[in-house]
XYZ file of C-alpha atoms in Angstrom:
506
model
C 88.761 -255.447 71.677
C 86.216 -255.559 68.708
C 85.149 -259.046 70.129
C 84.723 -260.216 66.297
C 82.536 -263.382 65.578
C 82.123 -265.196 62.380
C 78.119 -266.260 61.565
C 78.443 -270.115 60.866
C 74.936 -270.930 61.719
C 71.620 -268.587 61.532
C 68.031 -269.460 63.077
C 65.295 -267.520 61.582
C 61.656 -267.136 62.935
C 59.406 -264.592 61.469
C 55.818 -263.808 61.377
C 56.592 -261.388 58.668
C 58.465 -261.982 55.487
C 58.890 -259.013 53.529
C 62.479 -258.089 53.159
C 63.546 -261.501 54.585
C 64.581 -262.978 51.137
C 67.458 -260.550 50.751
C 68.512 -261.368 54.112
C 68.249 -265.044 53.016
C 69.431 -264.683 49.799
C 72.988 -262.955 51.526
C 73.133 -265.575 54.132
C 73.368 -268.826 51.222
C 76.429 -267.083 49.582
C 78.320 -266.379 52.588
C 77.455 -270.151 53.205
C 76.055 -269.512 56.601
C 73.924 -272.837 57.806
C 70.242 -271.931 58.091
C 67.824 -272.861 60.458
C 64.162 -272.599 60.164
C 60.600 -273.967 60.954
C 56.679 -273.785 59.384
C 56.012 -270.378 57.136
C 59.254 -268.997 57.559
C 61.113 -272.623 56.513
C 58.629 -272.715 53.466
C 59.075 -269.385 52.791
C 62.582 -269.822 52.317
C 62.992 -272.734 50.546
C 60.599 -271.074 47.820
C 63.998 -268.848 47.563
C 65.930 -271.585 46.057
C 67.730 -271.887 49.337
C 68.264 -275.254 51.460
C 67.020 -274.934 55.016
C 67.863 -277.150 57.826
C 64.701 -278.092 59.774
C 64.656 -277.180 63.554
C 62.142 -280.548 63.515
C 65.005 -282.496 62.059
C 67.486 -281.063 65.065
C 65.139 -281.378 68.254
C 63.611 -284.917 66.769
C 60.298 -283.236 67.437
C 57.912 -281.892 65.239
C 55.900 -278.490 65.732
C 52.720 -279.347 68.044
C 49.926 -278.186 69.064
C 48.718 -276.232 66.063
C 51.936 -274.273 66.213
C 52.028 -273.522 69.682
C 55.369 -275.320 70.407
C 58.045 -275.303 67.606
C 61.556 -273.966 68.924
C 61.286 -274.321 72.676
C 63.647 -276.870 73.064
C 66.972 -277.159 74.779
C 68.890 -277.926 71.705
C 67.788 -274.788 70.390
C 68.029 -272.645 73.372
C 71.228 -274.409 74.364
C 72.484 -273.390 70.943
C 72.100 -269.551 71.456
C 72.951 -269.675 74.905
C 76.191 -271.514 75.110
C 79.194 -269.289 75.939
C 82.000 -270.381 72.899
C 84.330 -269.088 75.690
C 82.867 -271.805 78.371
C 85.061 -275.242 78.564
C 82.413 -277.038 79.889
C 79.082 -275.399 77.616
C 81.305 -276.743 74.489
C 81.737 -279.650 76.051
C 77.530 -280.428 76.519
C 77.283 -279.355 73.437
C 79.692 -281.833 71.576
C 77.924 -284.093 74.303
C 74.154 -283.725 72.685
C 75.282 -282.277 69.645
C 74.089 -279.149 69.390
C 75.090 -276.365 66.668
C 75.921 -272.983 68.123
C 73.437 -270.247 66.727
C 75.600 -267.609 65.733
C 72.518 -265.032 64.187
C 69.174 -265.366 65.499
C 66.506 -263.484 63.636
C 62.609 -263.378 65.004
C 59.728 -260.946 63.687
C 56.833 -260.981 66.367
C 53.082 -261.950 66.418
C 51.645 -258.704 65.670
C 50.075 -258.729 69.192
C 49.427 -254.456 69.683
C 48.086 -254.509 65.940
C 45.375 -257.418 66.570
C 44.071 -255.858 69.997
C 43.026 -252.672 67.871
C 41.390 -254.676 64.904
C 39.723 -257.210 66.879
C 37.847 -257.799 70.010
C 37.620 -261.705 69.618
C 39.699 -263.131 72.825
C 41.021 -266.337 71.355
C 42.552 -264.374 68.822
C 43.968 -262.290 70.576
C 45.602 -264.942 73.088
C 46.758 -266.778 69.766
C 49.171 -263.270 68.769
C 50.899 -264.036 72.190
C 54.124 -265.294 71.088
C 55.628 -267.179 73.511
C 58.692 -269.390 71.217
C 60.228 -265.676 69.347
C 60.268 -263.980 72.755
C 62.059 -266.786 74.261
C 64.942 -266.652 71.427
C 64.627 -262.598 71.540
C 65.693 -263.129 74.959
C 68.057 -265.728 75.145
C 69.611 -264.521 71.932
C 70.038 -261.087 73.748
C 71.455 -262.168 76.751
C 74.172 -263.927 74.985
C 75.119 -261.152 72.759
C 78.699 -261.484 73.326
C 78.444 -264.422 70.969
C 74.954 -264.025 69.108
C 73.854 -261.138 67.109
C 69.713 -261.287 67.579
C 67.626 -259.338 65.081
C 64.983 -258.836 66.925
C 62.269 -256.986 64.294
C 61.911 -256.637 59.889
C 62.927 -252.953 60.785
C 66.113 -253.870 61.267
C 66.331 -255.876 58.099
C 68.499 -253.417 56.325
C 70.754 -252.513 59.201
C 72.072 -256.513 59.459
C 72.093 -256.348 55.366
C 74.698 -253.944 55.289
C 76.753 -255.735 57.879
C 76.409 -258.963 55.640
C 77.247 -257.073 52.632
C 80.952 -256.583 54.702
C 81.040 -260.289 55.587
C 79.685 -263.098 57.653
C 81.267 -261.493 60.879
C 80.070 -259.032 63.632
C 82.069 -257.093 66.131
C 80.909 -256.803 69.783
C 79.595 -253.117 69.641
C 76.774 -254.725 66.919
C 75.904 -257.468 68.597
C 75.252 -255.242 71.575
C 73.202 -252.491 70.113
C 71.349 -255.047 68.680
C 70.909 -256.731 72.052
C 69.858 -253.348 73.515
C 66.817 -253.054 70.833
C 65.949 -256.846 71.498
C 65.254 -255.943 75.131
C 63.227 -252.755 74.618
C 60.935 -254.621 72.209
C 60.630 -257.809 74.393
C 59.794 -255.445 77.049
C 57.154 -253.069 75.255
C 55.876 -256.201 73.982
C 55.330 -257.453 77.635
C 53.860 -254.222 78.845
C 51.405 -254.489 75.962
C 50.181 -257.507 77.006
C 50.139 -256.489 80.850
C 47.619 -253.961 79.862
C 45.717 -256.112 77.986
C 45.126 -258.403 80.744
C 44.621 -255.440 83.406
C 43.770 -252.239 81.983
C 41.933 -251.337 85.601
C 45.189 -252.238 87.630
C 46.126 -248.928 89.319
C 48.972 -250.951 91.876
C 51.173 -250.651 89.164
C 52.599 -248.002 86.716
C 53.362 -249.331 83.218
C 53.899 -247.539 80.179
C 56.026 -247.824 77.122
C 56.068 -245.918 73.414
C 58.656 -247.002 70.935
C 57.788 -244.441 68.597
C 59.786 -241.071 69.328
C 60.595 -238.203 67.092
C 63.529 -235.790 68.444
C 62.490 -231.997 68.558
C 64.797 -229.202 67.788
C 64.954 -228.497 71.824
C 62.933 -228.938 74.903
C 60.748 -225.900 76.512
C 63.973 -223.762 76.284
C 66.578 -224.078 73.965
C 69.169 -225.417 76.223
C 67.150 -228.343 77.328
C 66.928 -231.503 74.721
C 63.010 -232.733 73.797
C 61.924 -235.659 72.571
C 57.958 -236.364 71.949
C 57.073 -240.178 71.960
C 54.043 -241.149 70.514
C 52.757 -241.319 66.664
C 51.762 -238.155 65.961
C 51.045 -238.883 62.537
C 48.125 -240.252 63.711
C 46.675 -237.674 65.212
C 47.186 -234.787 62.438
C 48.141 -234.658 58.724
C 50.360 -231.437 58.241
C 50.090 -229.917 55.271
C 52.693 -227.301 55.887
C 55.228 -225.648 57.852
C 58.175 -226.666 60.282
C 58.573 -229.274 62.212
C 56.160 -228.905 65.809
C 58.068 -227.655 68.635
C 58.022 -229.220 72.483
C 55.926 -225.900 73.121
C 53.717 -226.180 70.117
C 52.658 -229.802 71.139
C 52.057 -228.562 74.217
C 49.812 -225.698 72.998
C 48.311 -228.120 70.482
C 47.760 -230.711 73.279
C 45.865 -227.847 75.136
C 43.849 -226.642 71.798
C 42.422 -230.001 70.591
C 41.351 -230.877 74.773
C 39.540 -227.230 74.708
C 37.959 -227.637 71.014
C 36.693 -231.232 72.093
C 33.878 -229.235 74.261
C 32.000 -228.037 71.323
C 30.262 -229.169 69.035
C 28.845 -225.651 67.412
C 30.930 -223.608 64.963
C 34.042 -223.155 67.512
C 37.239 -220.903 66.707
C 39.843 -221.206 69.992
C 43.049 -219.043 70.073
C 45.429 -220.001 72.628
C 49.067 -218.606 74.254
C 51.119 -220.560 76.370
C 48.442 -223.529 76.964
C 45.225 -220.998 77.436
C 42.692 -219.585 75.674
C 43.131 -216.089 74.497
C 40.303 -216.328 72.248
C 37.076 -218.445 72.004
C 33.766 -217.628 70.216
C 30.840 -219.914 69.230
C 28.758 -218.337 65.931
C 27.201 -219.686 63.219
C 29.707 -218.603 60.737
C 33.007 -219.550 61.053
C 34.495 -215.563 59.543
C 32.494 -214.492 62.575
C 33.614 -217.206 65.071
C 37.085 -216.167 64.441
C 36.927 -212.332 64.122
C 35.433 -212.480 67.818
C 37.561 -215.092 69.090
C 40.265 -212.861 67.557
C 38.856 -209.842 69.680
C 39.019 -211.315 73.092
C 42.980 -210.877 72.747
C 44.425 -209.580 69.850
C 48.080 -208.791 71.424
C 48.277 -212.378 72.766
C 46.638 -213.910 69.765
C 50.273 -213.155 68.148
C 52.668 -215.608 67.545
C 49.725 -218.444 68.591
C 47.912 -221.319 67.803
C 44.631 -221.526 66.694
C 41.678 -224.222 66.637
C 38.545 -224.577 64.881
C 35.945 -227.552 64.735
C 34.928 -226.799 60.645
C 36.460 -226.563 57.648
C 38.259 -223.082 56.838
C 36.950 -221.327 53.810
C 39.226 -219.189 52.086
C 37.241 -216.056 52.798
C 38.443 -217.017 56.756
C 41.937 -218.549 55.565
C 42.589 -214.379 54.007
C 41.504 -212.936 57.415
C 43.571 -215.742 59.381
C 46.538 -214.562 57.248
C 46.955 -211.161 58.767
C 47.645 -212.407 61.774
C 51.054 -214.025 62.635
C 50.506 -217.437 64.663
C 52.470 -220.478 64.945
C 49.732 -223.367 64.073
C 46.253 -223.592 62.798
C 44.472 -227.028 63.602
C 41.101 -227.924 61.480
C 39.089 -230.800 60.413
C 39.913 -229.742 57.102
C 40.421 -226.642 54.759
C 38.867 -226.289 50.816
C 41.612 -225.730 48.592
C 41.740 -222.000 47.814
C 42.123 -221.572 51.602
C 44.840 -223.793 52.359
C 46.623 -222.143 49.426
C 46.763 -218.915 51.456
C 47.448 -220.411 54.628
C 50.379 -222.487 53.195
C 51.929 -219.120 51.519
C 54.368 -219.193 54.962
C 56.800 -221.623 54.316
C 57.018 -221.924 58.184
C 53.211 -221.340 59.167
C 52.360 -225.260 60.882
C 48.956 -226.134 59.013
C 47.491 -229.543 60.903
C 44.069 -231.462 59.921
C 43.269 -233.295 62.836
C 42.340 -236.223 61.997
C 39.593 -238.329 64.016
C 40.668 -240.300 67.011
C 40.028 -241.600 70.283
C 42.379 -239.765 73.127
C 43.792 -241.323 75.993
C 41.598 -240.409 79.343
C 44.242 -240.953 81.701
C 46.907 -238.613 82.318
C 50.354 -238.574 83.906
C 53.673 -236.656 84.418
C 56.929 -236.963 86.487
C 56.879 -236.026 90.074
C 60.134 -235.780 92.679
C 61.248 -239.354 91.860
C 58.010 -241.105 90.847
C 54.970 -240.611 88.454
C 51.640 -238.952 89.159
C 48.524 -240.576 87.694
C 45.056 -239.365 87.075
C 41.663 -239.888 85.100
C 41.083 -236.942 82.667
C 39.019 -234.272 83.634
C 36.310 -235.112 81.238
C 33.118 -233.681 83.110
C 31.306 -230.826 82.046
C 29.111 -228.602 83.530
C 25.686 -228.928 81.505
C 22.759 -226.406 82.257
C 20.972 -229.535 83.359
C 23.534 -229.909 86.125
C 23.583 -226.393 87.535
C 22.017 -225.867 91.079
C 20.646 -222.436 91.314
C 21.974 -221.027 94.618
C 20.094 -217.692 94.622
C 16.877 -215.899 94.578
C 17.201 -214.572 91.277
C 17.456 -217.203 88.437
C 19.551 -216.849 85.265
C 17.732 -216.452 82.061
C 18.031 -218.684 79.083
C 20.239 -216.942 77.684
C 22.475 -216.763 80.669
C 22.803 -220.607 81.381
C 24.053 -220.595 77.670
C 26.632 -218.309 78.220
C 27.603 -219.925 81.831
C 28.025 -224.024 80.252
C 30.358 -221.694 77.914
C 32.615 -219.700 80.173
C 32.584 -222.977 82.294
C 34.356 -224.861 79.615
C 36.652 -222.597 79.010
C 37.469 -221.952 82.762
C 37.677 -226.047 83.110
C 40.832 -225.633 80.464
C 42.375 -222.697 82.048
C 45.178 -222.569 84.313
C 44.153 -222.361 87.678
C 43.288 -219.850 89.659
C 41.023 -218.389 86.864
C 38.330 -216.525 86.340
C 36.506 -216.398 83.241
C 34.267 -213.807 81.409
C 31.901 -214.604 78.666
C 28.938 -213.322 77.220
C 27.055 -213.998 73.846
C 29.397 -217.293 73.584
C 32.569 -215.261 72.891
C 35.319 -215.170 75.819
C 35.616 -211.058 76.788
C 38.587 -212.265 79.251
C 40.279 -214.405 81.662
C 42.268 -214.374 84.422
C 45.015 -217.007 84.569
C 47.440 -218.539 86.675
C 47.174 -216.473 89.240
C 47.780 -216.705 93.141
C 45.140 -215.511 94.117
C 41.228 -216.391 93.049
C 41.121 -212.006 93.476
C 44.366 -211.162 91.670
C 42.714 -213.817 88.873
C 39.479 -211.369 88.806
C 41.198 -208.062 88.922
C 43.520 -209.208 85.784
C 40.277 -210.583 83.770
C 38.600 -207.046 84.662
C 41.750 -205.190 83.561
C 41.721 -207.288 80.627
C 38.387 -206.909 79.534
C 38.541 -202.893 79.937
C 42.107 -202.585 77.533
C 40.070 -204.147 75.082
C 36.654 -202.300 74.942
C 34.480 -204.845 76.751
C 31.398 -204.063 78.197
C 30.771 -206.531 81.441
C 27.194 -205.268 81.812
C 25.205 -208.850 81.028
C 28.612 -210.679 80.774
C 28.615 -214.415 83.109
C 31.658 -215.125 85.339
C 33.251 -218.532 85.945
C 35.412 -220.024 88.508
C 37.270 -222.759 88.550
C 36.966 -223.341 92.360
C 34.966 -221.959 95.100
C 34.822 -218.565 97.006
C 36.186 -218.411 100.184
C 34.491 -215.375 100.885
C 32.657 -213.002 98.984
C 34.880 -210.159 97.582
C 35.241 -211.758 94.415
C 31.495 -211.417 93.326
C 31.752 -208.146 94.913
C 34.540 -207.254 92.679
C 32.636 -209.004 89.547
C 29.100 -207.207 90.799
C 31.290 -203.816 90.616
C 32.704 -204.854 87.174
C 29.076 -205.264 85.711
C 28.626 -209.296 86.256
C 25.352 -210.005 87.434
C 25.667 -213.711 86.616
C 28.289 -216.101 88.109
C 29.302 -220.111 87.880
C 31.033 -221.335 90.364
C 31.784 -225.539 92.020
C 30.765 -224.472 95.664
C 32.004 -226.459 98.809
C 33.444 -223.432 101.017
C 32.217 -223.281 104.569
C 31.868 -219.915 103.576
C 29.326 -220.167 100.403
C 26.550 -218.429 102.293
C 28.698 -215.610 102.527
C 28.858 -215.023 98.800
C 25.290 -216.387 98.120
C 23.715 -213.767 100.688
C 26.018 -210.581 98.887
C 24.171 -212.034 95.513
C 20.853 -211.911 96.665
C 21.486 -208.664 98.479
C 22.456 -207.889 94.893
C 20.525 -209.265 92.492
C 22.990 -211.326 90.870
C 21.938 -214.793 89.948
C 24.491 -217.824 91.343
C 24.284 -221.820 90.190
C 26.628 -224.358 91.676
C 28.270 -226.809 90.112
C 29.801 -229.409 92.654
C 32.268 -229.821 90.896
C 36.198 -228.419 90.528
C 38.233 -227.859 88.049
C 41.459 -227.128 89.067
C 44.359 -227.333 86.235
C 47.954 -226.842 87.292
């Protein structure tokens, strides 16, 4: 059954008006009755087209600056009468009520005043109250009432018009199905509003998606919802994988630590490569020599603009994405030379500090991790103090440690990462890998700083690092067993600060 309906009489509502005429225009020469009230009435009647007034059906006028125009029950009764229902014809012969065949209702722009304005009674004005009513009712009754629920969907009811004045069942509920999911973001947007501290309930919703080629693995679908577009202007390249947002989610979190001259290479959500200089050739040439083999086939980060003389070293590596605030133009010439080479300028915006991700059958929640571990904050634990230059080096091999996959251990020295352990087991197997690491690439660990991102349950780890060459370590603390590892340091000379504070990542 196609369920076909013919549209004899249409009730339009709409805070905006652009591409309404058409829609207007259409529904006058199929001869389709409209309804309307306030801006959108006027608006239509400026058309050349004759509008019947809702005031002139419910014998009320709009009151209360607006507030009240359509919630009335010769409206609602109108959309919400079953034409299959003996006794809803009936009451509506009774109080004579039309039957509202097409409803169409375009939104206060509620989510678009919040961000432009922090005035409250302007805010609670952008609640619409009257076109969520008719989205709803509208919806609900979809086996009679087609409800066009936003402008975006403008075009999609022009084309059925363009057919005829009537609508088969599987329209009327697709558009039903959108109706609900905006009603319902629209709701949650407005939940938050009103209690963006409330942590006894879970509420989120995105409208925006954009379908990926796959998920992590190709046999798995991915879909990212959000606006990206907001976030990055890409100047070349394909379109950004599941795993490349992931990577890139990773790079701009790590990057946001730094404000000096900052070039970040990172595999599989980790740092590969990280150096602070004062050029940015430099900064990437040593960030580039903390892992050449896994710099391949990666994404890379940088807080300046790239200069072509760095753009022509970039290019002899093969990576995935490059992320900058921006690039002159001879550079992103030769960066762009790869039709598929992702080049993103992030753009400047405020992230989210909440995070969350599916768990069994619910959701875990959390703050971000957004503390770092300033020199100012360090508790020196041992007889022999750091030196300037060492608490420099520790704040830096903390951050990166702090966006590492736990259990890690971090290397550093001269504010260039020399290697990492990651994702490991064990806090030991962590150390041994970052010591393997650092050897297979020429490193020299004599003055290098260490970094943990939890504490030492007992001491062979800085006995491991004090054999290595590490005389320095960072580390949160907390184990019954700190004294252990303290007393091996002072036995040692090697210079310990605590942090307090953990940063496991999983």
């Amino acid at each position: 059954m196609t369920g076909e309906k013919i549209i004899k009489n249409a009730l339009i509502s709409v805070f905006h008006k652009d591409g309404l005429g058409a829609i207007a225009q259409k529904l006058n020469q199929l001869g389709v009755n409209i309804y309307s009230t306030g801006g959108t009435q006027k608006f239509i009647e400026e058309q050349g087209i004759s509008v019947n007034k809702v005031e002139d059906l419910t014998s009320y006028p709009s009151i209360l600056s607006g507030r009240v125009k359509t919630l009335h029950p010769k409206v609602f009764g109108g959309i919400l009468a079953r034409r299959e229902e003996e006794n809803d014809q009936l009451q509506l012969a009774e109080y004579d009520i039309p039957e509202f065949d097409l409803v169409i209702v375009d939104l206060y722009p509620f989510e678009k005043t919040i961000t432009s304005t922090n005035n409250e009674q302007d805010i609670i004005e952008k609640i619409d109250i009257g076109g969520i009513s008719l989205i709803r009712a509208a919806a609900k009754n979809y086996k009679d009432v087609v409800i066009v629920s936003e402008m975006s969907q403008y075009d999609e009811l022009l084309k059925i018009l363009e057919q005829g004045k009537s609508t088969v069942l599987a329209q009327r509920k697709k558009f039903a199905a959108t109706a609900f999911n905006i009603s319902s973001h629209y709701d949650t947007a407005i939940f938050k509003y009103f209690s963006s501290d409330d942590k006894n309930v879970f509420k989120q919703s995105i409208r925006t998606k954009k379908a990926l080629r796959y998920g992590e693995n190709p046999h798995q679908e991915g879909i990212f919802f959000g606006k990206i577009d907001d976030l990055f202007e890409q100047k070349n390249g394909k379109e950004l994988s599941y795993n490349n947002l992931l990577d890139v989610d990773a790079a701009v979190n790590l990057i946001a630590e730094f404000d000096e001259c900052t070039f970040v290479v990172l595999k599989h959500n980790n740092a590969c490569g990280i150096a602070t200089r004062e050029k940015l050739i430099d900064a990437w040439k040593d960030a580039l020599a903390g892992d050449p083999v896994s710099a391949f086939g990666g994404v890379l980060i940088t807080n300046r603009e790239v200069d072509l003389e760095t753009a022509n070293e970039i290019s002899k590596l093969f990576f995935e994405v490059i992320i900058a605030t921006s690039y002159n133009e001879d550079a992103l010439k030769i960066l762009c030379q790869k039709k598929n080479r992702i080049v993103l300028v992030q753009k400047e915006i405020a992230f989210p500090n909440i995070q969350f991700r599916t768990a069994l059958n619910g959701v875990l929640y959390q703050e971000k991790d957004v503390k770092t571990d300033s020199v100012s904050e360090m508790k020196i634990a041992t007889k022999t103090t750091p030196t300037d230059k060492q608490f420099i080096d520790l704040e830096f091999a903390s951050k990166v440690c702090k966006h590492t996959k736990s259990n890690t251990i971090v290397f550093a020295k001269n504010k260039q990462l020399l290697a990492s352990g990651v994702g490991q087991t064990s806090r030991v197997d962590a150390l041994k890998q970052a010591v393997v690491k650092a050897n297979n690439f020429g490193f020299d660990l004599n003055g290098a700083v260490m970094a943990s991102d939890a504490f030492f349950p007992f001491p062979d780890c800085v006995e491991l690092a004090n054999n290595a060459g590490i005389k320095t370590v960072i580390q949160p603390g907390g184990s019954i067993k700190d004294q252990l590892s303290i007393d091996y340091c002072n036995v040692n000379d090697i210079s310990m600060v605590i942090t307090g504070t953990r940063h496991f990542k999983h």
